[in-house]
XYZ file of N, CA and C in Angstrom:
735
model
N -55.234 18.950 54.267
C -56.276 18.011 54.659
C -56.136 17.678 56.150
N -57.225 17.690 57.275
C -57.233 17.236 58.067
C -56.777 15.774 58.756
N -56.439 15.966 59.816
C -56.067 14.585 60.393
C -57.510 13.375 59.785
N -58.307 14.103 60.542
C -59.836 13.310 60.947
C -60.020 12.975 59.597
N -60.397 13.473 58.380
C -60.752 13.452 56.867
C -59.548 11.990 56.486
N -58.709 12.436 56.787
C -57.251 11.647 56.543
C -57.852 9.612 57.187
N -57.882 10.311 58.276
C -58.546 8.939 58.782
C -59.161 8.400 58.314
N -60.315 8.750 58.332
C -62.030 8.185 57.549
C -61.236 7.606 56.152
N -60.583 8.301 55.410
C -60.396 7.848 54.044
C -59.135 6.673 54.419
N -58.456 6.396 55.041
C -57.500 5.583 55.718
C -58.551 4.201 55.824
N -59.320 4.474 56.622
C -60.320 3.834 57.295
C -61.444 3.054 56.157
N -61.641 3.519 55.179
C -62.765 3.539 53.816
C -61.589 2.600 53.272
N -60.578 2.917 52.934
C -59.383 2.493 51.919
C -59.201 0.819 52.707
N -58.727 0.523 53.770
C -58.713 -0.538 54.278
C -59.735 -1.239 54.065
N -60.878 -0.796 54.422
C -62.240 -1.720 54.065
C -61.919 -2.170 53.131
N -62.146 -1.137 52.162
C -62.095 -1.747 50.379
C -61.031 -2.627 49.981
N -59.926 -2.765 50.257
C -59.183 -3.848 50.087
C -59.745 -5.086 50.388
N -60.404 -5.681 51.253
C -60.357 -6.633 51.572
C -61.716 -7.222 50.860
N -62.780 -6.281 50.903
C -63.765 -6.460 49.829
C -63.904 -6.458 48.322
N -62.282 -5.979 47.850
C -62.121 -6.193 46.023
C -61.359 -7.179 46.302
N -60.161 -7.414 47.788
C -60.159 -8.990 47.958
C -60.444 -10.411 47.404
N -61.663 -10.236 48.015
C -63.399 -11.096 48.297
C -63.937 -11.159 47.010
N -64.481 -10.108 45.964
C -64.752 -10.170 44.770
C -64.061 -10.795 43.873
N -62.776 -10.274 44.031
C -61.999 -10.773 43.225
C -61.555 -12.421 42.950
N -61.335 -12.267 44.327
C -61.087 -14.394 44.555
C -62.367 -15.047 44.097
N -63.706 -14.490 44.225
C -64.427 -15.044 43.718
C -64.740 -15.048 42.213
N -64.547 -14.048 41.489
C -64.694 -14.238 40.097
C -63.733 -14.441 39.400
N -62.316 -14.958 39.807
C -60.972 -15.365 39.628
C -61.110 -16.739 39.656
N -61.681 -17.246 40.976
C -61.654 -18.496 41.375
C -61.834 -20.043 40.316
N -62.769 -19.412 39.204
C -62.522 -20.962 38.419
C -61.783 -20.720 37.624
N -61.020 -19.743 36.606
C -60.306 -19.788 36.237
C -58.660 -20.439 36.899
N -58.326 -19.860 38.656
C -57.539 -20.175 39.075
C -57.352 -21.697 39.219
N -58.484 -21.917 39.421
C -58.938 -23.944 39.363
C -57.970 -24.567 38.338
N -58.155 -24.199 37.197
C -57.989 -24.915 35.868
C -56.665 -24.281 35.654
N -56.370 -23.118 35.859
C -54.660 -22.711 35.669
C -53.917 -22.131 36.777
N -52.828 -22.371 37.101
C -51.745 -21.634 37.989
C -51.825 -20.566 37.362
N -51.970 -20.056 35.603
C -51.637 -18.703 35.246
C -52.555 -18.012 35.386
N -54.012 -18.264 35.990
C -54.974 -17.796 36.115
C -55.117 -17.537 37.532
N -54.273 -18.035 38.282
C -54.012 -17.796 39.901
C -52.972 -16.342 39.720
N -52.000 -16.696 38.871
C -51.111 -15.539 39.257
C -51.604 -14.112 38.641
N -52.421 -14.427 37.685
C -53.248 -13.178 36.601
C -53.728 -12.409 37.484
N -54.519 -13.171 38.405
C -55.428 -13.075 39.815
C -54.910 -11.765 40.377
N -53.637 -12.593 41.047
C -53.189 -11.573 42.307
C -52.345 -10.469 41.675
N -51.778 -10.540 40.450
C -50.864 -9.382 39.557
C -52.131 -8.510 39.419
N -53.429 -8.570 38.982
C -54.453 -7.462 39.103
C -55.075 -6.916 40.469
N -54.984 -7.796 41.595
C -55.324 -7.140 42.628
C -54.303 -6.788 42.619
N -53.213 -6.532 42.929
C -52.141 -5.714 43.252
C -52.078 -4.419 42.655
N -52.510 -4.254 41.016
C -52.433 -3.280 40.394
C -53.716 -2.345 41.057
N -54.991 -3.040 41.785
C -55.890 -2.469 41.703
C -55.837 -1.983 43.290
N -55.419 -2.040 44.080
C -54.634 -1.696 45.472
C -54.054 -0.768 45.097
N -52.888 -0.755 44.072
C -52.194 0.658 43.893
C -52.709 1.937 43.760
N -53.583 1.736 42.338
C -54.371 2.739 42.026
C -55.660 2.540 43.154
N -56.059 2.348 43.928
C -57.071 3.068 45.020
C -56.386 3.742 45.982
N -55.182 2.715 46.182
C -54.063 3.629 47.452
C -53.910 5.176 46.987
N -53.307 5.302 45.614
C -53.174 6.564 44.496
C -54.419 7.789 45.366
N -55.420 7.515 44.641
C -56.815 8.214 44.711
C -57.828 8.414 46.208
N -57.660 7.051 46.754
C -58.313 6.915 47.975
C -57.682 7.673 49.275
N -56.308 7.318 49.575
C -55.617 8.079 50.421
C -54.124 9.081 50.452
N -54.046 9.145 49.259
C -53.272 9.553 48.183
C -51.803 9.395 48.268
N -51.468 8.079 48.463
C -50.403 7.496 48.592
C -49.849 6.927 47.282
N -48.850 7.873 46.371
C -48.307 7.205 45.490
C -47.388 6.200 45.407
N -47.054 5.225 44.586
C -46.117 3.692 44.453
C -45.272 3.833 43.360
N -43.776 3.711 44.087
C -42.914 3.765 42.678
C -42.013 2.319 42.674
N -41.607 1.569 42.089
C -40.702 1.118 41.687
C -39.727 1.194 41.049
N -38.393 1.439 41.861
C -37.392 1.426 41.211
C -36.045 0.012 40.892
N -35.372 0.459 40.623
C -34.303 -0.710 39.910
C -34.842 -2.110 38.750
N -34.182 -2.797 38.709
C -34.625 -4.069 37.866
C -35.132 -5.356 38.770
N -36.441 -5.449 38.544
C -37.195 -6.712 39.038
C -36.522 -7.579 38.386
N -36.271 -8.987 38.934
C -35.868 -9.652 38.565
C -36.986 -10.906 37.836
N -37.006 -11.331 36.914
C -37.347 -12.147 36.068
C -37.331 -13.871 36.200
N -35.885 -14.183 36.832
C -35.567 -15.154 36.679
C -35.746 -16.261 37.808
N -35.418 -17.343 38.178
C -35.333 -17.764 39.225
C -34.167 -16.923 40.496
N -34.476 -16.737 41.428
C -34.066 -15.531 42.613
C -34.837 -16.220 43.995
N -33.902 -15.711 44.481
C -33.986 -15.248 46.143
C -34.297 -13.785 46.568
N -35.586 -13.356 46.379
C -35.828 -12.228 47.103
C -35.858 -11.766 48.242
N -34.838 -10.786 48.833
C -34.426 -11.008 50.333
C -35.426 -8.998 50.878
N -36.933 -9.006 51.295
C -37.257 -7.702 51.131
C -36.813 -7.357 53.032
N -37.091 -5.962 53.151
C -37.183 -5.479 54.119
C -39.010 -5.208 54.472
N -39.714 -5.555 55.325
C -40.836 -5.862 55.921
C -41.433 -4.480 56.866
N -42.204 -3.487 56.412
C -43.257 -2.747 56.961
C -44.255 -2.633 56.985
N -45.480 -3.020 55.970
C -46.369 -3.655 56.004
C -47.011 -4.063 55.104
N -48.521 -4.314 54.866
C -48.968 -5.258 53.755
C -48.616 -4.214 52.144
N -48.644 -3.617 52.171
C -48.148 -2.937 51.140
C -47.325 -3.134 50.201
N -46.067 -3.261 51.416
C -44.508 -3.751 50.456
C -44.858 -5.712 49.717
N -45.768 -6.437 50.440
C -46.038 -7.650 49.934
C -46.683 -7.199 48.974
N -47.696 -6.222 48.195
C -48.537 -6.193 47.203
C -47.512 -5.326 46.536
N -46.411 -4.837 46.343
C -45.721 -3.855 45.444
C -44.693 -4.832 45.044
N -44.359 -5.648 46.191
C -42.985 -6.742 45.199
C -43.459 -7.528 44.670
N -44.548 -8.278 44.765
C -45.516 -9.138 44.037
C -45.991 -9.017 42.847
N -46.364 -7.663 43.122
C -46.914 -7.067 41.849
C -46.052 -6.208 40.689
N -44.689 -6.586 41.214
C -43.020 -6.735 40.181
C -43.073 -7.848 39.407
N -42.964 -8.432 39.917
C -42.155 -10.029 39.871
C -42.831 -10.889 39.092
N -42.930 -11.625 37.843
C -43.870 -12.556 37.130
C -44.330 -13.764 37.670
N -43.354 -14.281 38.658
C -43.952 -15.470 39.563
C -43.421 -15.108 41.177
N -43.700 -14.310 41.522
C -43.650 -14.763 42.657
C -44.080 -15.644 43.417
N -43.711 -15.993 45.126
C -44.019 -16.841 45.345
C -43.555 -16.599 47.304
N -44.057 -16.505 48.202
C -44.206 -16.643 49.875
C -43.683 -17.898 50.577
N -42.892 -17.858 51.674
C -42.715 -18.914 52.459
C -44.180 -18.598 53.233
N -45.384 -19.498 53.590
C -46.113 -18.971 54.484
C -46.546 -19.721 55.368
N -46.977 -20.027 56.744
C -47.298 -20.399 57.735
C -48.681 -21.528 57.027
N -48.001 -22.647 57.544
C -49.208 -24.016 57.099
C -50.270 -23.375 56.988
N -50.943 -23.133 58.195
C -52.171 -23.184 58.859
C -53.021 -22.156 57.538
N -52.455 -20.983 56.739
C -52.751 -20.319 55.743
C -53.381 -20.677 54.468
N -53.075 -22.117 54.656
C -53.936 -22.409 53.103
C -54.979 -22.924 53.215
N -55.400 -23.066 54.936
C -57.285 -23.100 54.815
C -57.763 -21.851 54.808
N -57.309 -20.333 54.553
C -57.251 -19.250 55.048
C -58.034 -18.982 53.572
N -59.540 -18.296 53.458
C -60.051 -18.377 52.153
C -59.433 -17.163 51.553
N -59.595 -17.013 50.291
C -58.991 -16.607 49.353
C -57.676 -16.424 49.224
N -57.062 -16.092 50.627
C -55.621 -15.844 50.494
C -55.085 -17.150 50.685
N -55.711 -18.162 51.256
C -54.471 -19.658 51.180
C -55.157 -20.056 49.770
N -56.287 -19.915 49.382
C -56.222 -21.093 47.914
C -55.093 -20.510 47.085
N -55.342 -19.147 47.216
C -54.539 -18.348 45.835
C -52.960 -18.463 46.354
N -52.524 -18.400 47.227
C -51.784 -18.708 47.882
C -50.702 -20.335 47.182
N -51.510 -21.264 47.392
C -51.229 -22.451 46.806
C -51.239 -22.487 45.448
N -52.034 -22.095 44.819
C -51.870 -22.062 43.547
C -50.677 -21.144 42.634
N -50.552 -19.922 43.650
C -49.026 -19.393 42.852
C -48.087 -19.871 42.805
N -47.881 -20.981 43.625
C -46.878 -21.676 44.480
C -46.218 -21.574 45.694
N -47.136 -20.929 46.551
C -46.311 -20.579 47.792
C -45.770 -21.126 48.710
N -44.991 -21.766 50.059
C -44.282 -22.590 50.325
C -45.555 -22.881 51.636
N -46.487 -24.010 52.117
C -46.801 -24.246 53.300
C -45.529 -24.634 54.002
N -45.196 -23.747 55.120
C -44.836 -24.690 56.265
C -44.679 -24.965 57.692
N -44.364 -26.141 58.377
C -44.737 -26.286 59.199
C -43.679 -25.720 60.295
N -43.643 -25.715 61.549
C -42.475 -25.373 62.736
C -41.732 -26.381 62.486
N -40.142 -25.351 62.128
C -39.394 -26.393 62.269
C -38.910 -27.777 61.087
N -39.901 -26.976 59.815
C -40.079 -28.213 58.521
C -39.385 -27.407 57.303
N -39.344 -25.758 57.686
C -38.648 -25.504 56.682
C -37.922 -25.775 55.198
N -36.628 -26.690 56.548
C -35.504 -27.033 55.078
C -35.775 -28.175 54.294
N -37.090 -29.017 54.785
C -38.077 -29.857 53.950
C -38.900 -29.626 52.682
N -39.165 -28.490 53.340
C -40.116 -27.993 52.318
C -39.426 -27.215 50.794
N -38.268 -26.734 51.520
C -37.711 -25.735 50.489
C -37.233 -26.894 49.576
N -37.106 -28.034 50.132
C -36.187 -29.010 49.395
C -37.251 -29.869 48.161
N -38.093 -30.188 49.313
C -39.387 -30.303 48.040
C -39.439 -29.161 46.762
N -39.801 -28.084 47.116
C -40.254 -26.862 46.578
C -39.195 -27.016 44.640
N -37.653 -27.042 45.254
C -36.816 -27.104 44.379
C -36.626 -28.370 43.382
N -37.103 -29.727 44.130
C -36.988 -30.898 43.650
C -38.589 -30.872 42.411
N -39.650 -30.387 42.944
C -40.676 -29.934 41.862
C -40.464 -28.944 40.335
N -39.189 -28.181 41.525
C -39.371 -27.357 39.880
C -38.288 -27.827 39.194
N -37.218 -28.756 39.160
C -36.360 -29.409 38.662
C -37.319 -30.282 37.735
N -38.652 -31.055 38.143
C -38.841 -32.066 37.549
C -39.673 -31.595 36.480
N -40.064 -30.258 37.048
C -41.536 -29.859 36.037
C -42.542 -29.900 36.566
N -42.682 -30.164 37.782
C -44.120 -30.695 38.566
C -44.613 -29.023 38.596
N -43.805 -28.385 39.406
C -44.014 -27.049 39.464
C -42.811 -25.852 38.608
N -43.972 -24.773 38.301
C -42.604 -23.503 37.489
C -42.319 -22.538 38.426
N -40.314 -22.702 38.443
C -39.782 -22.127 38.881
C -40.019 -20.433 39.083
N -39.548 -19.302 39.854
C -39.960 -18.231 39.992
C -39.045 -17.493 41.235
N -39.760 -16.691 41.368
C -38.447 -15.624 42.845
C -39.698 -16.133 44.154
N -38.934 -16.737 44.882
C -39.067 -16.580 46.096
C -38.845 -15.891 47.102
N -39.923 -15.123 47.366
C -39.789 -13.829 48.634
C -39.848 -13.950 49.965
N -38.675 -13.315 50.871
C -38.553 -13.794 52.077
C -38.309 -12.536 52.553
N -38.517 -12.337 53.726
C -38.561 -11.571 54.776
C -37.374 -11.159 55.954
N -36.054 -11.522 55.626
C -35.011 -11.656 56.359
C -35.153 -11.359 58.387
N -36.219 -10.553 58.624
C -35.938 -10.002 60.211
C -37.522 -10.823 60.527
N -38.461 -11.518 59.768
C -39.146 -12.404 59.852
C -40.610 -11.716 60.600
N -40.885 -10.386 60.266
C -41.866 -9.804 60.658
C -41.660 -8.206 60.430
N -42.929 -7.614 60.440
C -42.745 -6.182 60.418
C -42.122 -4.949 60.998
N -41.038 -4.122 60.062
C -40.253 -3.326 61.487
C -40.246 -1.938 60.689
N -40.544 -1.076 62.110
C -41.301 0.350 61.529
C -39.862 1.254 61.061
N -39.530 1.987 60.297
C -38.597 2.714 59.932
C -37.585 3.131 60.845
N -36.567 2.891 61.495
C -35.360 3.638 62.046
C -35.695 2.416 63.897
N -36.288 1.514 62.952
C -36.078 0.593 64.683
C -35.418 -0.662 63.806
N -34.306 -1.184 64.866
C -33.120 -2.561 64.413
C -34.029 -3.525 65.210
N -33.711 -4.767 64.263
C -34.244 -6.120 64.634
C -33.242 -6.763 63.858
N -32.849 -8.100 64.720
C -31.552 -8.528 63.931
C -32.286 -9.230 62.726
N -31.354 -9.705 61.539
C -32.020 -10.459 60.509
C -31.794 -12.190 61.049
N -32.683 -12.633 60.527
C -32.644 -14.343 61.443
C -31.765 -15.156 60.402
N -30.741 -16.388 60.856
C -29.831 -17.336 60.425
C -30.644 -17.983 59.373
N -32.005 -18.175 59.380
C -32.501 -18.968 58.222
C -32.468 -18.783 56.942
N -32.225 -17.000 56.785
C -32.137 -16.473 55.767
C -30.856 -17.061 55.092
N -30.086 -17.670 55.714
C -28.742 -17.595 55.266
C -28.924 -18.905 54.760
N -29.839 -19.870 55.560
C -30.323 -21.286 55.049
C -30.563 -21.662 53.993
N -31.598 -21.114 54.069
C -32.355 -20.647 52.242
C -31.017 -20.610 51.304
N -30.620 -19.352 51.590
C -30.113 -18.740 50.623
C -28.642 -20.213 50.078
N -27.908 -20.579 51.186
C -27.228 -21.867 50.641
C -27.974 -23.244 49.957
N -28.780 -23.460 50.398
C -29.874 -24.491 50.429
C -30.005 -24.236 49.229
N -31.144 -23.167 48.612
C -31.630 -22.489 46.497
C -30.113 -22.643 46.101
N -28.987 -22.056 46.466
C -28.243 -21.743 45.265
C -28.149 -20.911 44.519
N -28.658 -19.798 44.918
C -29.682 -18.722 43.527
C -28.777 -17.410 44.105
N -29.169 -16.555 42.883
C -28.682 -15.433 43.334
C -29.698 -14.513 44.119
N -29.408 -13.900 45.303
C -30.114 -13.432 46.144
C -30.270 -11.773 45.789
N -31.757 -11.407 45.610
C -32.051 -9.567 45.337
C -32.721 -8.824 46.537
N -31.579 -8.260 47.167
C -32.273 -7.242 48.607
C -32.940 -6.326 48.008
N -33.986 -6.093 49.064
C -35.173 -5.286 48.003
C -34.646 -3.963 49.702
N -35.137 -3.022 49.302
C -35.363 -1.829 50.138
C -36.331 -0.900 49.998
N -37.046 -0.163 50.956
C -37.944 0.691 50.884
C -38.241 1.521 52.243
N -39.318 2.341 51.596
C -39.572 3.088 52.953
C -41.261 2.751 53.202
N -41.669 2.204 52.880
C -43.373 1.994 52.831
C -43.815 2.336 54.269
N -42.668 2.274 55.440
C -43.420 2.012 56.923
C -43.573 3.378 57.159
N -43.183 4.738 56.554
C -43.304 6.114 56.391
C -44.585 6.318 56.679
N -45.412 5.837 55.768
C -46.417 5.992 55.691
C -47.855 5.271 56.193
N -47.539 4.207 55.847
C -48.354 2.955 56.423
C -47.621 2.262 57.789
N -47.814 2.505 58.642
C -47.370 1.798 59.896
C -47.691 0.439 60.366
N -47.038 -0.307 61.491
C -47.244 -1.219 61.212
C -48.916 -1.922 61.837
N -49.290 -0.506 62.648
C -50.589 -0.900 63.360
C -51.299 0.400 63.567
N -52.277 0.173 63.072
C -53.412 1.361 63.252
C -53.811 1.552 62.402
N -55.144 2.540 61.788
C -55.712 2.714 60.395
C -55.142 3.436 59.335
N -54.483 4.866 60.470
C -53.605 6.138 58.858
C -53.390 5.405 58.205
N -53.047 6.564 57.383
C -52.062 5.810 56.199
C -52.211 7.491 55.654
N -50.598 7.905 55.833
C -50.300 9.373 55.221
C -50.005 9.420 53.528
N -50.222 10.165 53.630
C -50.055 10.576 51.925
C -48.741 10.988 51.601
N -48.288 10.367 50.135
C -46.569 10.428 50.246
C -46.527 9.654 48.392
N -45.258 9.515 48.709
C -44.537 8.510 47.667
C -43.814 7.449 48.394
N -44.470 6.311 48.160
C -43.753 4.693 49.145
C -43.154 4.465 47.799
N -41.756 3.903 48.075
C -41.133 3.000 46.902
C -40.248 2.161 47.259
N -40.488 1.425 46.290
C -39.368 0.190 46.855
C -38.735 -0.334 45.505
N -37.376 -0.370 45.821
C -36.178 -0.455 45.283
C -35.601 -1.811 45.299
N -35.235 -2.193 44.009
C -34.618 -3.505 44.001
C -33.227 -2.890 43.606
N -32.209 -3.863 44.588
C -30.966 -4.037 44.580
C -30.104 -4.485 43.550
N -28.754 -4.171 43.555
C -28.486 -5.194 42.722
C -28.053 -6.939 43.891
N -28.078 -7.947 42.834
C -28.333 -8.883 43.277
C -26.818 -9.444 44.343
N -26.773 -10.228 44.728
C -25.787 -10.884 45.926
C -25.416 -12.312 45.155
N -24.555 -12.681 44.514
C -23.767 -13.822 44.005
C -23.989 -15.064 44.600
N -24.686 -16.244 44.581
C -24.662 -17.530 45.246
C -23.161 -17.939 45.776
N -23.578 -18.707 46.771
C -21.859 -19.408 47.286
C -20.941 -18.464 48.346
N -21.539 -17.287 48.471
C -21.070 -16.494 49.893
C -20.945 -17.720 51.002
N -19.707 -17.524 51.910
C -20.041 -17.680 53.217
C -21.227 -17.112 53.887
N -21.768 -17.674 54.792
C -22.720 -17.449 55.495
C -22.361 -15.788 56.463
N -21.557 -15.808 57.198
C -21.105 -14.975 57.699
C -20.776 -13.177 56.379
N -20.492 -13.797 55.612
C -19.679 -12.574 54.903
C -21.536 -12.205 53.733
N -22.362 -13.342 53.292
C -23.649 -13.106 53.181
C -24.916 -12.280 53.767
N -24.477 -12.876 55.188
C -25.812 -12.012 55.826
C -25.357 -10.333 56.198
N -23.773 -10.276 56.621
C -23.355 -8.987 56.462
C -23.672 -8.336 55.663
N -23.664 -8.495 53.995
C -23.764 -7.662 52.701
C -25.257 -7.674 52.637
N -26.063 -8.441 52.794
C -27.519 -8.138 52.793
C -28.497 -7.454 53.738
N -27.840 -7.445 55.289
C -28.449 -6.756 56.245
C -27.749 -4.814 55.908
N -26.586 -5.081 55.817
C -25.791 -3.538 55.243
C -26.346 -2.749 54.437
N -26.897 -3.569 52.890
C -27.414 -3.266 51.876
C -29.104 -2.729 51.983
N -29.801 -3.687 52.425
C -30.993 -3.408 52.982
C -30.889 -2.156 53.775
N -30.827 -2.038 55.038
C -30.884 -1.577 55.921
C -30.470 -0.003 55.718
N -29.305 0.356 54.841
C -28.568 1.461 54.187
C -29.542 2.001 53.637
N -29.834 1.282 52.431
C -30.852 1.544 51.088
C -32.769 2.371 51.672
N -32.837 1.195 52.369
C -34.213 1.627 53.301
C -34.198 3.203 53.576
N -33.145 2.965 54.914
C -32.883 4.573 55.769
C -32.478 5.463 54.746
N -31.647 5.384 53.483
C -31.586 6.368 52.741
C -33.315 7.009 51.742
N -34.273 5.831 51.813
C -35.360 5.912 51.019
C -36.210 6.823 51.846
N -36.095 6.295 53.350
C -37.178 7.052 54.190
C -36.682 8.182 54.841
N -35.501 8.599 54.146
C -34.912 9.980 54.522
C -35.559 10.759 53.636
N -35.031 10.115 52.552
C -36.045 10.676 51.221
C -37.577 10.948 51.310
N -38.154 10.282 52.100
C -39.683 10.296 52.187
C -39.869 11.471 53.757
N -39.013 11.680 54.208
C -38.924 13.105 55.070
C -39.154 12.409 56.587
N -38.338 11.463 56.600
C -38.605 10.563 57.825
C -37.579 11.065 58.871
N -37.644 11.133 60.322
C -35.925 11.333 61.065
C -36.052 10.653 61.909
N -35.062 9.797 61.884
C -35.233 8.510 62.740
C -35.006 9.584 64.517
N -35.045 8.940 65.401
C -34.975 9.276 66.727
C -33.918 9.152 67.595
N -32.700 9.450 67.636
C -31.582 9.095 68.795
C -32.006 9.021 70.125
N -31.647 8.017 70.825
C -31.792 7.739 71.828
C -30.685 7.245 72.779
């Protein structure tokens, strides 16, 4: 298949996401009103329905491997692009986003957003919020679930280092929980800017999990190691060669 053909359908495929988006939040939307389980029903079917167009549209297959975790967790993923957010999401029975305040006037994606339970917060309000977040689901106000975080706190394309940020380590003392490094190669294919999107097998791999009560220091070591290993071994697999320089 041609580059150009490759494109256009790259190009078609993006559209359509954002327009079964749009449909979707809208004929989701009163159900999501009246239930949180009708919020999360929501986004567990767009996710499924992203996969299979990714599949067919630009012929990018999705695998999941290892054991999703079920329980209350600290999901610690590695970040390439919107993809890996719709494949761990669409694991996980509750997931749930730290996400930037300003997001939940953001239509469809902040209502649904709030309603799964996702964390608003503000600069700097963080360890507030997380503290709320936990004190809700202690009481019952809100149901507990895996919280997904981003450790290097933005998108990083296959075989480039960005350190992982101290907050992660915050969190992770702060919950208490046992922490699951997720790994993948998704940025193989989907980059972090522009329309392609090559045809392949993206997968992403859950870890086994990281024990609560680490030192901070001896924590972020085993999770940046683990990640970072796991990834580069995935996108070797996906026929990637990183670049010496």
């Amino acid at each position: 298949m041609s580059y150009a053909i490759q494109w256009l359908r790259s190009l078609i495929f993006n559209a359509m996401m954002y327009v079964v988006m749009l449909v979707m939040g809208v004929l989701y939307l009163p159900w999501a009103l009246v239930s949180t389980h009708g919020a999360v029903t929501a986004c567990h079917h767009y996710c499924y329905v992203v996969r299979w167009m990714a599949g067919w549209m630009i012929g990018l297959r999705s695998e999941i491997r290892g054991d999703p975790p079920t329980g209350e967790v600290m999901i610690a993923a590695k970040h390439q692009s919107f993809l890996d957010v719709i494949l761990i999401y669409g694991a996980v029975p509750r997931g749930k986003f730290i996400m930037k305040s300003i997001l939940k006037y953001a239509p469809v994606v902040g209502w649904f957003g709030l309603r799964i339970g996702c964390v608003p917060v503000d600069r700097g309000k963080r360890g507030a919020a997380i503290k709320k977040m936990l004190a809700d689901v202690k009481s019952g106000k809100i149901q507990g679930g895996q919280l997904i975080i981003y450790p290097q706190g933005t998108r990083v394309a296959p075989g480039v280092h960005r350190p992982y940020k101290a907050g992660t380590a915050a969190l992770y003392r702060e919950m208490g929980q046992p922490c699951v490094p997720v790994a993948l190669n998704i940025g193989v294919f989907w980059p972090k800017r522009g329309v392609y999107r090559k045809p392949g097998l993206a997968v992403v791999e859950f870890l086994d999990p990281i024990a609560p009560g680490l030192p901070t220091e001896t924590f972020m070591a085993q999770l940046e190691d683990t990640v970072e290993r796991h990834s580069a071994r995935l996108a070797a697999e996906a026929g990637f060669v990183a670049h010496v320089t």
